[in-house]
C-alpha positions as YAML, in Angstrom:
chain: A
units: angstrom
residues:
- id: 1
  name: MET
  ca: [76.67, 109.70, 105.81]
- id: 2
  name: MET
  ca: [79.61, 110.99, 107.87]
- id: 3
  name: ASN
  ca: [80.75, 114.57, 107.59]
- id: 4
  name: LYS
  ca: [84.34, 115.60, 107.01]
- id: 5
  name: MET
  ca: [85.19, 116.27, 110.66]
- id: 6
  name: THR
  ca: [83.96, 112.83, 111.74]
- id: 7
  name: LYS
  ca: [86.13, 111.17, 109.10]
- id: 8
  name: ILE
  ca: [89.18, 113.16, 110.23]
- id: 9
  name: MET
  ca: [88.47, 112.14, 113.85]
- id: 10
  name: PHE
  ca: [88.34, 108.42, 112.97]
- id: 11
  name: LEU
  ca: [91.46, 108.75, 110.81]
- id: 12
  name: LEU
  ca: [93.40, 110.41, 113.64]
- id: 13
  name: MET
  ca: [92.17, 107.73, 116.05]
- id: 14
  name: SER
  ca: [93.39, 105.04, 113.66]
- id: 15
  name: MET
  ca: [96.82, 106.66, 113.40]
- id: 16
  name: PHE
  ca: [96.98, 107.13, 117.18]
- id: 17
  name: SER
  ca: [96.18, 103.43, 117.74]
- id: 18
  name: VAL
  ca: [99.07, 102.49, 115.42]
- id: 19
  name: LEU
  ca: [101.43, 104.65, 117.49]
- id: 20
  name: ILE
  ca: [100.18, 103.02, 120.71]
- id: 21
  name: SER
  ca: [100.82, 99.50, 119.40]
- id: 22
  name: ILE
  ca: [104.25, 100.03, 117.83]
- id: 23
  name: SER
  ca: [105.59, 101.99, 120.83]
- id: 24
  name: SER
  ca: [104.37, 99.66, 123.59]
- id: 25
  name: ASN
  ca: [106.37, 96.89, 125.29]
- id: 26
  name: SER
  ca: [103.27, 95.15, 126.68]
- id: 27
  name: TRP
  ca: [101.40, 92.56, 124.59]
- id: 28
  name: PHE
  ca: [98.06, 93.57, 126.13]
- id: 29
  name: ILE
  ca: [98.57, 97.23, 125.21]
- id: 30
  name: VAL
  ca: [99.52, 96.12, 121.69]
- id: 31
  name: TRP
  ca: [96.32, 94.08, 121.47]
- id: 32
  name: MET
  ca: [94.29, 97.03, 122.77]
- id: 33
  name: GLY
  ca: [95.84, 99.30, 120.11]
- id: 34
  name: MET
  ca: [94.92, 96.80, 117.40]
- id: 35
  name: GLU
  ca: [91.30, 96.72, 118.57]
- id: 36
  name: MET
  ca: [91.18, 100.53, 118.62]
- id: 37
  name: ASN
  ca: [92.58, 100.47, 115.11]
- id: 38
  name: LEU
  ca: [89.87, 98.05, 113.98]
- id: 39
  name: MET
  ca: [87.03, 100.05, 115.54]
- id: 40
  name: SER
  ca: [88.27, 103.38, 114.11]
- id: 41
  name: PHE
  ca: [88.76, 101.99, 110.59]
- id: 42
  name: MET
  ca: [85.36, 100.32, 110.22]
- id: 43
  name: PRO
  ca: [83.32, 103.58, 110.05]
- id: 44
  name: LEU
  ca: [85.70, 104.79, 107.31]
- id: 45
  name: MET
  ca: [84.79, 101.70, 105.24]
- id: 46
  name: MET
  ca: [81.14, 102.75, 105.01]
- id: 47
  name: ASN
  ca: [80.03, 104.03, 101.62]
- id: 48
  name: SER
  ca: [76.36, 104.94, 101.16]
- id: 49
  name: GLU
  ca: [76.77, 104.88, 97.36]
- id: 50
  name: ASN
  ca: [77.96, 101.26, 97.33]
- id: 51
  name: ILE
  ca: [75.81, 98.56, 98.91]
- id: 52
  name: SER
  ca: [78.66, 95.99, 98.87]
- id: 53
  name: SER
  ca: [80.65, 98.15, 101.32]
- id: 54
  name: LYS
  ca: [78.50, 96.69, 104.14]
- id: 55
  name: GLU
  ca: [79.40, 93.16, 103.07]
- id: 56
  name: SER
  ca: [83.09, 94.14, 102.90]
- id: 57
  name: MET
  ca: [82.89, 95.71, 106.35]
- id: 58
  name: MET
  ca: [81.30, 92.57, 107.82]
- id: 59
  name: THR
  ca: [83.90, 90.30, 106.17]
- id: 60
  name: TYR
  ca: [86.71, 92.49, 107.49]
- id: 61
  name: PHE
  ca: [85.20, 92.58, 110.99]
- id: 62
  name: MET
  ca: [84.73, 88.79, 111.23]
- id: 63
  name: THR
  ca: [88.24, 88.06, 109.94]
- id: 64
  name: GLN
  ca: [89.90, 90.55, 112.26]
- id: 65
  name: THR
  ca: [87.86, 89.30, 115.22]
- id: 66
  name: ILE
  ca: [88.98, 85.69, 114.66]
- id: 67
  name: ALA
  ca: [92.60, 86.86, 114.30]
- id: 68
  name: SER
  ca: [92.31, 88.96, 117.49]
- id: 69
  name: MET
  ca: [90.95, 85.95, 119.41]
- id: 70
  name: LEU
  ca: [93.91, 83.84, 118.26]
- id: 71
  name: LEU
  ca: [96.32, 86.61, 119.20]
- id: 72
  name: MET
  ca: [94.77, 87.00, 122.67]
- id: 73
  name: MET
  ca: [94.90, 83.23, 123.23]
- id: 74
  name: SER
  ca: [98.57, 83.16, 122.29]
- id: 75
  name: ILE
  ca: [99.31, 86.12, 124.62]
- id: 76
  name: VAL
  ca: [97.53, 84.35, 127.51]
- id: 77
  name: MET
  ca: [99.46, 81.15, 126.79]
- id: 78
  name: MET
  ca: [102.66, 83.19, 126.76]
- id: 79
  name: MET
  ca: [101.88, 84.60, 130.21]
- id: 80
  name: TRP
  ca: [100.84, 81.23, 131.58]
- id: 81
  name: LYS
  ca: [103.76, 79.33, 133.05]
- id: 82
  name: SER
  ca: [103.54, 75.56, 133.06]
- id: 83
  name: SER
  ca: [106.17, 72.92, 133.66]
- id: 84
  name: ILE
  ca: [104.19, 70.27, 131.76]
- id: 85
  name: ASN
  ca: [104.89, 70.06, 128.02]
- id: 86
  name: GLU
  ca: [106.58, 73.46, 128.15]
- id: 87
  name: ASN
  ca: [108.32, 73.09, 124.80]
- id: 88
  name: GLU
  ca: [105.12, 71.94, 123.07]
- id: 89
  name: LEU
  ca: [103.18, 74.82, 124.64]
- id: 90
  name: PHE
  ca: [105.79, 77.32, 123.49]
- id: 91
  name: ASN
  ca: [105.66, 76.04, 119.91]
- id: 92
  name: ASN
  ca: [101.84, 76.13, 119.85]
- id: 93
  name: LYS
  ca: [101.55, 79.69, 121.13]
- id: 94
  name: GLU
  ca: [104.29, 80.91, 118.79]
- id: 95
  name: MET
  ca: [102.56, 79.32, 115.79]
- id: 96
  name: MET
  ca: [99.16, 80.69, 116.90]
- id: 97
  name: MET
  ca: [100.55, 84.23, 117.16]
- id: 98
  name: LEU
  ca: [102.20, 83.93, 113.77]
- id: 99
  name: LEU
  ca: [98.95, 82.73, 112.13]
- id: 100
  name: SER
  ca: [96.90, 85.51, 113.74]
- id: 101
  name: LEU
  ca: [99.28, 88.21, 112.49]
- id: 102
  name: MET
  ca: [99.34, 86.64, 109.02]
- id: 103
  name: MET
  ca: [95.53, 86.72, 108.93]
- id: 104
  name: LYS
  ca: [95.43, 90.34, 110.08]
- id: 105
  name: SER
  ca: [97.91, 91.46, 107.40]
- id: 106
  name: GLY
  ca: [96.35, 89.38, 104.59]
- id: 107
  name: THR
  ca: [99.37, 87.14, 104.05]
- id: 108
  name: SER
  ca: [98.94, 83.87, 102.14]
- id: 109
  name: PRO
  ca: [97.60, 81.26, 102.85]
- id: 110
  name: LEU
  ca: [95.28, 83.35, 105.10]
- id: 111
  name: HIS
  ca: [94.63, 85.97, 102.43]
- id: 112
  name: PHE
  ca: [91.12, 84.84, 101.40]
- id: 113
  name: TRP
  ca: [89.34, 87.92, 102.82]
- id: 114
  name: LEU
  ca: [91.49, 90.68, 101.29]
- id: 115
  name: PRO
  ca: [90.42, 90.71, 97.57]
- id: 116
  name: LYS
  ca: [86.74, 90.33, 98.45]
- id: 117
  name: THR
  ca: [86.92, 93.09, 101.05]
- id: 118
  name: MET
  ca: [88.75, 95.54, 98.79]
- id: 119
  name: GLU
  ca: [86.29, 94.99, 95.94]
- id: 120
  name: GLY
  ca: [83.52, 96.65, 97.96]
- id: 121
  name: LEU
  ca: [85.53, 99.63, 99.22]
- id: 122
  name: LYS
  ca: [86.28, 103.05, 97.80]
- id: 123
  name: TRP
  ca: [89.88, 103.84, 96.88]
- id: 124
  name: SER
  ca: [90.63, 105.87, 100.02]
- id: 125
  name: SER
  ca: [89.65, 102.90, 102.23]
- id: 126
  name: CYS
  ca: [91.67, 100.55, 100.00]
- id: 127
  name: LEU
  ca: [94.71, 102.78, 100.51]
- id: 128
  name: MET
  ca: [94.35, 102.60, 104.29]
- id: 129
  name: LEU
  ca: [93.83, 98.83, 104.17]
- id: 130
  name: MET
  ca: [97.02, 98.33, 102.14]
- id: 131
  name: THR
  ca: [99.23, 100.65, 104.21]
- id: 132
  name: LEU
  ca: [98.13, 101.89, 107.65]
- id: 133
  name: GLN
  ca: [96.14, 98.77, 108.64]
- id: 134
  name: LYS
  ca: [99.10, 96.53, 107.81]
- id: 135
  name: MET
  ca: [101.59, 98.46, 109.91]
- id: 136
  name: ILE
  ca: [100.85, 96.90, 113.33]
- id: 137
  name: PRO
  ca: [100.67, 93.21, 112.22]
- id: 138
  name: LEU
  ca: [103.82, 93.50, 110.12]
- id: 139
  name: MET
  ca: [105.69, 95.32, 112.89]
- id: 140
  name: LEU
  ca: [104.74, 92.52, 115.31]
- id: 141
  name: LEU
  ca: [105.76, 89.89, 112.76]
- id: 142
  name: THR
  ca: [109.31, 91.25, 112.92]
- id: 143
  name: LYS
  ca: [109.37, 90.28, 116.62]
- id: 144
  name: VAL
  ca: [108.12, 86.70, 116.23]
- id: 145
  name: ILE
  ca: [109.26, 85.64, 112.75]
- id: 146
  name: LYS
  ca: [112.16, 83.21, 112.52]
- id: 147
  name: ILE
  ca: [114.11, 81.87, 109.57]
- id: 148
  name: ASN
  ca: [112.77, 78.33, 109.19]
- id: 149
  name: THR
  ca: [110.98, 76.13, 106.67]
- id: 150
  name: PHE
  ca: [107.53, 77.42, 107.60]
- id: 151
  name: SER
  ca: [108.52, 81.09, 107.21]
- id: 152
  name: MET
  ca: [110.17, 80.46, 103.85]
- id: 153
  name: THR
  ca: [107.07, 78.58, 102.69]
- id: 154
  name: VAL
  ca: [104.87, 81.54, 103.71]
- id: 155
  name: VAL
  ca: [107.14, 83.93, 101.79]
- id: 156
  name: MET
  ca: [107.10, 81.84, 98.61]
- id: 157
  name: THR
  ca: [103.36, 81.11, 98.84]
- id: 158
  name: SER
  ca: [102.51, 84.80, 99.25]
- id: 159
  name: MET
  ca: [104.67, 85.76, 96.27]
- id: 160
  name: ILE
  ca: [103.19, 83.08, 94.00]
- id: 161
  name: VAL
  ca: [99.53, 83.55, 95.08]
- id: 162
  name: GLY
  ca: [99.81, 87.33, 94.71]
- id: 163
  name: ALA
  ca: [101.36, 87.00, 91.28]
- id: 164
  name: ILE
  ca: [99.09, 84.30, 89.80]
- id: 165
  name: GLY
  ca: [95.91, 85.65, 91.47]
- id: 166
  name: GLY
  ca: [96.22, 88.96, 89.63]
- id: 167
  name: LEU
  ca: [96.49, 87.41, 86.17]
- id: 168
  name: ASN
  ca: [92.77, 86.91, 85.45]
- id: 169
  name: GLN
  ca: [91.48, 90.02, 87.23]
- id: 170
  name: THR
  ca: [89.59, 92.78, 85.45]
- id: 171
  name: SER
  ca: [88.83, 94.67, 88.68]
- id: 172
  name: LEU
  ca: [91.60, 97.12, 89.55]
- id: 173
  name: ARG
  ca: [90.89, 96.88, 93.29]
- id: 174
  name: LYS
  ca: [91.21, 93.08, 93.26]
- id: 175
  name: LEU
  ca: [94.38, 93.39, 91.21]
- id: 176
  name: MET
  ca: [95.84, 95.80, 93.78]
- id: 177
  name: ALA
  ca: [94.79, 93.37, 96.54]
- id: 178
  name: TYR
  ca: [96.75, 90.52, 94.95]
- id: 179
  name: SER
  ca: [99.68, 92.86, 94.39]
- id: 180
  name: SER
  ca: [99.50, 93.67, 98.11]
- id: 181
  name: ILE
  ca: [99.57, 89.95, 98.99]
- id: 182
  name: SER
  ca: [102.64, 89.49, 96.80]
- id: 183
  name: ASN
  ca: [104.36, 92.46, 98.45]
- id: 184
  name: ASN
  ca: [103.61, 90.93, 101.86]
- id: 185
  name: GLY
  ca: [105.81, 88.01, 100.85]
- id: 186
  name: TRP
  ca: [108.59, 90.39, 99.81]
- id: 187
  name: MET
  ca: [108.29, 92.32, 103.09]
- id: 188
  name: ILE
  ca: [108.42, 89.17, 105.25]
- id: 189
  name: SER
  ca: [111.52, 88.14, 103.32]
- id: 190
  name: ALA
  ca: [112.97, 91.61, 104.04]
- id: 191
  name: MET
  ca: [112.18, 91.13, 107.78]
- id: 192
  name: MET
  ca: [114.44, 88.09, 107.85]
- id: 193
  name: ILE
  ca: [117.31, 90.21, 106.54]
- id: 194
  name: SER
  ca: [117.04, 93.12, 108.99]
- id: 195
  name: GLU
  ca: [114.46, 95.45, 110.48]
- id: 196
  name: LYS
  ca: [115.92, 98.45, 108.61]
- id: 197
  name: THR
  ca: [115.54, 96.68, 105.26]
- id: 198
  name: TRP
  ca: [111.88, 95.97, 106.00]
- id: 199
  name: ILE
  ca: [111.21, 99.58, 107.06]
- id: 200
  name: ILE
  ca: [112.80, 100.91, 103.83]
- id: 201
  name: TYR
  ca: [110.72, 98.46, 101.77]
- id: 202
  name: PHE
  ca: [107.49, 99.37, 103.58]
- id: 203
  name: MET
  ca: [108.08, 103.12, 103.22]
- id: 204
  name: MET
  ca: [108.74, 102.81, 99.49]
- id: 205
  name: TYR
  ca: [105.78, 100.45, 99.01]
- id: 206
  name: SER
  ca: [103.45, 102.86, 100.86]
- id: 207
  name: MET
  ca: [104.68, 105.78, 98.75]
- id: 208
  name: MET
  ca: [104.06, 103.96, 95.46]
- id: 209
  name: ILE
  ca: [100.66, 102.60, 96.54]
- id: 210
  name: THR
  ca: [99.59, 106.10, 97.64]
- id: 211
  name: VAL
  ca: [100.49, 107.62, 94.25]
- id: 212
  name: MET
  ca: [98.76, 104.79, 92.35]
- id: 213
  name: THR
  ca: [95.61, 104.91, 94.49]
- id: 214
  name: MET
  ca: [95.33, 108.70, 94.29]
- id: 215
  name: SER
  ca: [95.54, 108.47, 90.50]
- id: 216
  name: MET
  ca: [92.79, 105.84, 90.32]
- id: 217
  name: MET
  ca: [90.66, 107.80, 92.79]
- id: 218
  name: LYS
  ca: [90.95, 111.02, 90.78]
- id: 219
  name: TYR
  ca: [89.91, 109.43, 87.48]
- id: 220
  name: LYS
  ca: [87.37, 107.07, 89.11]
- id: 221
  name: ASN
  ca: [88.87, 103.96, 87.54]
- id: 222
  name: TYR
  ca: [87.64, 100.70, 89.07]
- id: 223
  name: HIS
  ca: [87.86, 98.26, 86.13]
- id: 224
  name: MET
  ca: [90.34, 97.60, 83.35]
- id: 225
  name: ASN
  ca: [87.98, 98.63, 80.54]
- id: 226
  name: GLN
  ca: [87.73, 102.10, 82.09]
- id: 227
  name: LEU
  ca: [91.45, 102.59, 81.40]
- id: 228
  name: MET
  ca: [90.74, 102.00, 77.71]
- id: 229
  name: SER
  ca: [88.12, 104.74, 77.64]
- id: 230
  name: MET
  ca: [90.18, 107.38, 79.46]
- id: 231
  name: ASN
  ca: [89.77, 110.64, 77.55]
- id: 232
  name: GLU
  ca: [92.91, 112.25, 78.99]
- id: 233
  name: PRO
  ca: [95.96, 113.97, 77.42]
- id: 234
  name: LEU
  ca: [99.00, 111.88, 76.56]
- id: 235
  name: LYS
  ca: [101.04, 113.55, 79.34]
- id: 236
  name: THR
  ca: [98.57, 112.43, 81.99]
- id: 237
  name: LYS
  ca: [98.60, 108.89, 80.65]
- id: 238
  name: MET
  ca: [102.40, 108.90, 80.69]
- id: 239
  name: MET
  ca: [102.36, 109.92, 84.35]
- id: 240
  name: LEU
  ca: [100.01, 107.03, 85.18]
- id: 241
  name: LEU
  ca: [102.21, 104.74, 83.09]
- id: 242
  name: MET
  ca: [105.29, 105.68, 85.16]
- id: 243
  name: ASN
  ca: [103.39, 104.96, 88.38]
- id: 244
  name: MET
  ca: [102.47, 101.49, 87.11]
- id: 245
  name: MET
  ca: [106.04, 100.83, 86.00]
- id: 246
  name: SER
  ca: [107.30, 101.82, 89.45]
- id: 247
  name: ILE
  ca: [104.87, 99.68, 91.45]
- id: 248
  name: SER
  ca: [105.51, 96.67, 89.19]
- id: 249
  name: GLY
  ca: [109.24, 96.85, 89.97]
- id: 250
  name: LEU
  ca: [110.54, 97.66, 86.50]
- id: 251
  name: PRO
  ca: [114.02, 99.25, 86.45]
- id: 252
  name: PRO
  ca: [114.99, 102.07, 86.62]
- id: 253
  name: MET
  ca: [111.90, 103.09, 88.61]
- id: 254
  name: MET
  ca: [111.79, 103.42, 92.38]
- id: 255
  name: GLY
  ca: [109.95, 100.13, 92.95]
- id: 256
  name: PHE
  ca: [112.90, 98.18, 91.53]
- id: 257
  name: MET
  ca: [115.25, 99.07, 94.40]
- id: 258
  name: PRO
  ca: [113.56, 97.27, 97.36]
- id: 259
  name: LYS
  ca: [113.10, 94.08, 95.35]
- id: 260
  name: LEU
  ca: [116.75, 94.20, 94.31]
- id: 261
  name: MET
  ca: [117.74, 94.54, 97.99]
- id: 262
  name: VAL
  ca: [115.73, 91.42, 98.93]
- id: 263
  name: ILE
  ca: [117.02, 89.34, 96.00]
- id: 264
  name: LYS
  ca: [120.61, 90.36, 96.74]
- id: 265
  name: ALA
  ca: [120.26, 89.38, 100.42]
- id: 266
  name: ASN
  ca: [118.74, 85.99, 99.47]
- id: 267
  name: ILE
  ca: [121.68, 85.30, 97.16]
- id: 268
  name: ILE
  ca: [124.18, 86.22, 99.91]
- id: 269
  name: ASN
  ca: [122.33, 83.94, 102.40]
- id: 270
  name: MET
  ca: [122.24, 81.14, 99.77]
- id: 271
  name: GLU
  ca: [118.41, 81.02, 99.79]
- id: 272
  name: MET
  ca: [118.28, 80.07, 96.11]
- id: 273
  name: MET
  ca: [114.77, 78.61, 96.12]
- id: 274
  name: THR
  ca: [113.34, 81.80, 97.67]
- id: 275
  name: MET
  ca: [115.32, 83.94, 95.24]
- id: 276
  name: LEU
  ca: [114.09, 82.02, 92.17]
- id: 277
  name: THR
  ca: [110.48, 82.14, 93.42]
- id: 278
  name: ALA
  ca: [110.78, 85.90, 94.04]
- id: 279
  name: MET
  ca: [112.13, 86.52, 90.54]
- id: 280
  name: MET
  ca: [109.41, 84.40, 88.91]
- id: 281
  name: ALA
  ca: [106.68, 86.16, 90.93]
- id: 282
  name: ALA
  ca: [108.15, 89.57, 90.06]
- id: 283
  name: LEU
  ca: [108.07, 88.65, 86.36]
- id: 284
  name: ILE
  ca: [104.38, 87.65, 86.52]
- id: 285
  name: THR
  ca: [103.55, 90.84, 88.43]
- id: 286
  name: ILE
  ca: [105.30, 92.94, 85.79]
- id: 287
  name: TYR
  ca: [103.23, 91.13, 83.13]
- id: 288
  name: TYR
  ca: [99.85, 92.08, 84.55]
- id: 289
  name: TYR
  ca: [100.92, 95.68, 85.12]
- id: 290
  name: LEU
  ca: [102.15, 95.78, 81.51]
- id: 291
  name: ARG
  ca: [98.69, 94.56, 80.51]
- id: 292
  name: LEU
  ca: [97.21, 97.58, 82.31]
- id: 293
  name: MET
  ca: [99.63, 99.87, 80.47]
- id: 294
  name: LEU
  ca: [98.67, 98.27, 77.16]
- id: 295
  name: SER
  ca: [94.96, 98.85, 77.88]
- id: 296
  name: MET
  ca: [95.61, 102.49, 78.71]
- id: 297
  name: MET
  ca: [98.06, 103.46, 75.96]
- id: 298
  name: LEU
  ca: [97.56, 101.29, 72.89]
- id: 299
  name: MET
  ca: [93.94, 100.12, 72.79]
- id: 300
  name: THR
  ca: [91.30, 101.98, 70.79]
- id: 301
  name: LYS
  ca: [90.27, 105.11, 72.62]
- id: 302
  name: TYR
  ca: [86.57, 105.60, 73.18]
- id: 303
  name: SER
  ca: [85.69, 109.30, 73.05]
- id: 304
  name: PRO
  ca: [81.98, 110.17, 73.51]
- id: 305
  name: LYS
  ca: [80.78, 113.41, 71.99]
- id: 306
  name: TRP
  ca: [79.69, 114.94, 75.28]
- id: 307
  name: ASN
  ca: [83.27, 114.74, 76.63]
- id: 308
  name: THR
  ca: [85.08, 116.36, 73.73]
- id: 309
  name: LYS
  ca: [84.57, 119.98, 74.76]
- id: 310
  name: ILE
  ca: [85.20, 119.70, 78.48]
- id: 311
  name: PHE
  ca: [88.07, 121.90, 79.61]
- id: 312
  name: LYS
  ca: [90.59, 119.90, 81.65]
- id: 313
  name: LYS
  ca: [92.96, 121.54, 84.07]
- id: 314
  name: LYS
  ca: [96.53, 120.36, 84.28]
- id: 315
  name: ASN
  ca: [97.01, 117.96, 87.16]
- id: 316
  name: TYR
  ca: [100.18, 119.27, 88.81]
- id: 317
  name: LYS
  ca: [99.78, 117.03, 91.88]
- id: 318
  name: LEU
  ca: [99.85, 113.91, 89.73]
- id: 319
  name: MET
  ca: [102.89, 115.23, 87.85]
- id: 320
  name: MET
  ca: [104.78, 115.91, 91.08]
- id: 321
  name: THR
  ca: [103.98, 112.55, 92.65]
- id: 322
  name: SER
  ca: [104.83, 110.71, 89.42]
- id: 323
  name: MET
  ca: [108.22, 112.39, 89.30]
- id: 324
  name: MET
  ca: [108.99, 110.60, 92.56]
- id: 325
  name: SER
  ca: [108.87, 107.34, 90.61]
- id: 326
  name: ILE
  ca: [111.68, 108.60, 88.38]
- id: 327
  name: ILE
  ca: [114.00, 110.37, 90.81]
- id: 328
  name: GLY
  ca: [113.12, 108.04, 93.70]
- id: 329
  name: LEU
  ca: [115.56, 105.32, 92.58]
- id: 330
  name: THR
  ca: [118.49, 107.74, 92.70]
- id: 331
  name: MET
  ca: [117.50, 108.99, 96.16]
- id: 332
  name: ILE
  ca: [116.97, 105.50, 97.59]
- id: 333
  name: THR
  ca: [120.22, 104.23, 96.01]
- id: 334
  name: LEU
  ca: [122.12, 106.96, 97.84]
- id: 335
  name: MET
  ca: [120.30, 106.14, 101.08]
- id: 336
  name: TYR
  ca: [121.01, 102.42, 100.68]
- id: 337
  name: THR
  ca: [124.70, 103.13, 99.95]
- id: 338
  name: ILE
  ca: [125.00, 105.21, 103.13]
- id: 339
  name: TYR
  ca: [123.09, 102.53, 105.07]
...
């Protein structure tokens, strides 16, 4: 089992590799940064208390290795100049790079590894997988993505798969994985609008995911039935409720603003099919988060006798982070107006 200093070292290495990749203008340095990021994240996935963490780590490693091979092949093809079938070669390498980045970020239809991997991880590793590990592939996608039929299909597929996939889940980690897949579709749609819109969406998404994950990590909730048996004060449950409302995109919470930006831009660009798909997917996502809220607030509370006399301290950190979900919409609205 790793000590605290070793974990901090690997975390700093992972963050440093992200900075290398997003600040470089060479494809080989970008690829090197991604490999550093992979190697520094894998030790953080290990959990001696959970045997399935090894399976998740192996799945993640194999998937990322295949994606890295595709990316390297596309980079080599990009550097290789040929006068024969130049247009066909260009299209192949562009498609190969796009597919490799989609696989690395867990975007549909190459999302198969993400729910299975997250199911075997602890919440802190899930948080990194949904935020920090996505940063490099999504940043590179902004450079290669183009508005065409294939890109629009990827956006709509990700939104629908992420929404429908979370409907029959009882595992909170799998549910968050499908929510992440759905948000990938929203972020790729935001990339097609402008880079600033995507960055605002990603920052807000990371903030909401961090608050939600920290809450689940504190109360050790991994399945939906554990929400029903939470023996916590009403104020604490209300704070968790506001976090869920924000991440689902319900107005007037903070999570509503980025989705409104994307829908508005699709209407202006006359992308009606994408807009309707996004609205339908958002509605389904709101439904399964409302189901979580129902389990937590309205179902019969299970209160074992040995928990009734435990003194519980007030969780000021959770209260402060949950307040961001309320006042965040006002702050982001002002920022968006200035922008």
